[in-house]
Phi, psi and omega in degrees: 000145191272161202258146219273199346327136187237144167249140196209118179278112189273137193205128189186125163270024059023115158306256203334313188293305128026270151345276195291320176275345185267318165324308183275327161322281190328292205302354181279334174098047167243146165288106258213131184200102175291133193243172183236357192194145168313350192291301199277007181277285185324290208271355144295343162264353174289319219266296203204154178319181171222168184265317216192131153233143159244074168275153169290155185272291172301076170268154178295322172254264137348105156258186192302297206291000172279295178308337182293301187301355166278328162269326151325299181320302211255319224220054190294334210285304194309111186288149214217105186268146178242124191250163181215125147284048171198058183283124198228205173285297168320329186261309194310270159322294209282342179286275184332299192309333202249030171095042184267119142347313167163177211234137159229209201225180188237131292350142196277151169255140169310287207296315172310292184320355183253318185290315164326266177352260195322342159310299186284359161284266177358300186285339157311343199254314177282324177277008150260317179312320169297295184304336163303314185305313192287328183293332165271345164295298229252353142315286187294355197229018179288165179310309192291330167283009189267132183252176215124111180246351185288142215301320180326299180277338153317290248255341179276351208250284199302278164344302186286264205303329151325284207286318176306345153301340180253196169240007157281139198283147193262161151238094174252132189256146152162149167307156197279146175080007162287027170070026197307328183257328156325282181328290178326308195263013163293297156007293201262021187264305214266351166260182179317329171248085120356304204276326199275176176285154172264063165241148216248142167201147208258057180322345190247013178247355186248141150304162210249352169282322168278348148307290192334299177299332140330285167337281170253006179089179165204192180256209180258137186058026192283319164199176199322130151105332189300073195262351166231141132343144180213128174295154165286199197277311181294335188263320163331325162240038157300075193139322191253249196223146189237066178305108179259097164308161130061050163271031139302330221213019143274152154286153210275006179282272204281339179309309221269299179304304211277343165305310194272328172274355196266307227253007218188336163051023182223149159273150160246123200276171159236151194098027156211156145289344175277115168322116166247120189298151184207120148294103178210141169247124156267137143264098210255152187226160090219177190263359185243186191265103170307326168320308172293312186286330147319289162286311236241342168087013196274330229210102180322083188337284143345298202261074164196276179336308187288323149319279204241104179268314194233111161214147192284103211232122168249136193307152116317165178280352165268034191230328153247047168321323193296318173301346182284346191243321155330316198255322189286335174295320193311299165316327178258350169283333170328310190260343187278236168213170192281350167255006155309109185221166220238100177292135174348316164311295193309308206290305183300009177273296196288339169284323222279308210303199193218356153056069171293327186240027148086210195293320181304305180297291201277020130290303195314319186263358183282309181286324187294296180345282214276353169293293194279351208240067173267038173300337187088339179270095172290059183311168165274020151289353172273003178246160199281176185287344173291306188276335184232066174282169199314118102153053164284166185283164164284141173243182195287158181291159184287137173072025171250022179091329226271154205221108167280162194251154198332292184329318167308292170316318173293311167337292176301334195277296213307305188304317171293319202294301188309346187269327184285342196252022198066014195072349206289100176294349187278329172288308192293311170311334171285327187262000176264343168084071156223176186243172207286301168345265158347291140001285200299334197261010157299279193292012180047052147199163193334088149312093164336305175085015153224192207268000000 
């Protein structure tokens, strides 16, 4: 909790009483400002915030419950102690109904009056901090921070804020590491449930008997260990959003369930019968073709259709190339320092290579670099072996400027797949989806007519 000074308004038309409450705040080390009336409570909160009021309930103009309820209104955060010589029940409860924070009574106890106090600070100090929390959440996960200017990821952007206006279930497609729970969770930023939870679960990493129960909860004694009832995931996101990852890899047991809750908008916990209503928007991710997993009989046909009303398909990175010196700044300021940079050499490396493991890798490799490197200065002796391998072409030395033109870059890239494939040409033309021909007139040289 943050340390006072706290500023807090004593607001009592009683001189003395007044006084006497502003003297024991103040003796606390807080700032302290006496008001005589609810009026003048309003227009000291109009000037500048408060930590805490504490007011009398009975006043001439203003009384507490005119005032709680005005600050419910104007100020919900600022917590509103309401005080009475005349403490009963009825006041107590008509306080609380009308947004007082708590409630006490006349002649003051010092230590009650301190422990309160400090209660209704506490929670002021946590429901700002919870709002700075959603606010940097909703920062970091706006649409506009998922970065990527290549036409591939416009069009993932332009989609994602489409569908996020609706209440339609998302399906995102991409190879692992193509950032797929970013998207999702721009997605769910940028809609109507903001407010609800964001919860992501990892389908292909739970058993599929301890998914079920994940899910949907279960009841007491539903099966060995189950010793309390427990809510799933799904009553866990309620009002918000349900990432179900790597929903390829359920079993067609949990398909058949998770089918009947997209379409029923109900639960079963297990080990009851009884039905639970759930407000959940699902966003579904994986990495394999479902399409395929469908026909091939893997993949519930039903439940694939229904998955997919809207879907989202993110390119790999090797595919959007244009995107790797964009995501590697992002990426070395994240992790770096604000003057961290990628000497020329390091950036024709990091375009050439073929990023297998998507967007994810080349964070992974961007934070190891500036790890072994802390100059803030990415060179390629800071990138791992892989991205700069044995009998890669030479690139130019750090710091001379030098810019290669498209060709080079194709060049170089052609020569890393061939170098990756064993020299083999016939292989390295298959994984770049080019024909051999080609190949030969990328590296500028002579078709052999062998591999």
């Amino acid at each position: 909790m943050p340390q006072p000074p706290f500023r807090i308004l004593v607001v009592d038309d009683d001189p003395a009483s007044r006084a006497l409450l502003a003297r024991i705040l103040s003796s606390r080390g807080h700032a302290v400002e006496a008001l005589a009336d609810g009026k003048d409570a309003l227009a000291a909160l109009e000037r500048g915030p408060a930590d805490l009021v504490v007011s009398d309930i009975r006043m001439a103009e203003v009384g507490g419950y005119e005032l709680a309820e005005a600050m419910r209104e104007k100020v919900p955060e600022t917590p509103i102690i309401l005080v009475t010589a005349f403490g009963n029940i009825e006041g107590a409860v008509e306080a609380i109904r009308r947004g007082a924070f708590d409630y006490i009574s006349k002649p003051y106890d010092v230590d009650a009056i301190a422990v309160v106090v400090d209660r209704a600070l506490r929670q002021r100090a946590l429901v700002l901090e919870n709002r700075a929390l959603r606010r940097q959440v909703r920062d970091k996960y706006r649409l506009e921070n998922v970065v990527g200017r290549s036409e591939a990821m416009l069009e993932v952007y332009k989609t994602a804020a489409r569908v996020a206006a609706s209440s339609a279930t998302v399906l995102i497609l991409g190879e692992s590491g193509t950032g797929k729970e970013l998207v999702a969770r721009a997605i769910h930023t940028a809609s109507s449930r903001a407010a609800g939870p964001f919860v992501p679960v990892d389908c292909g990493a739970i058993a599929e008997g301890v998914l079920e129960s994940e899910l949907f909860g279960h009841a007491r004694g539903a099966f060995t260990g189950a010793q309390a009832a427990r809510r799933g995931l799904f009553e866990e996101a309620s009002g918000g959003t349900l990432f179900l990852d790597e929903i390829g890899d359920i079993g067609p047991g949990l398909q058949a369930r998770l089918l009947r809750a997209l379409q029923e908008g109900e639960i079963r916990p297990v080990g009851t019968n009884e039905p639970v209503t759930v407000d959940v928007r699902v966003v579904a991710a994986t990495n394999k073709d479902l399409a395929l997993a469908v026909k091939d009989g893997k993949f519930r046909e039903d439940l694939y259709y229904r998955l997919n009303v809207v879907t989202i398909r993110i390119p790999p990175l090797r595919d959007r190339r244009e995107d790797i010196l964009l995501l590697a700044e992002h990426f070395a300021a994240k992790h770096g320092r604000p003057e961290a940079a990628i000497t020329p050499a390091a950036r024709d490396l990091l375009v050439a290579y073929a990023w297998p493991g998507n967007v994810r890798e080349l964070e992974n490799v961007v934070a190891r670099a500036l790890a072994l490197n802390p100059s803030g200065m990415i060179v390629p002796e800071d990138l791992p072996d892989a991205i700069r391998p044995a009998g890669a072409p030479p690139v130019p030395p750090p710091g001379t400027g030098e810019r290669p033109t498209l060709a080079e870059v194709e060049r170089r890239y052609a020569a890393q797949v061939l170098a990756e494939q064993g020299g083999n040409k016939t292989r390295a033309a298959e994984v770049l989806g080019i024909d051999r021909k080609t190949l030969y007139r990328i590296l500028g040289e002579k078709d052999e007519g062998r591999a």
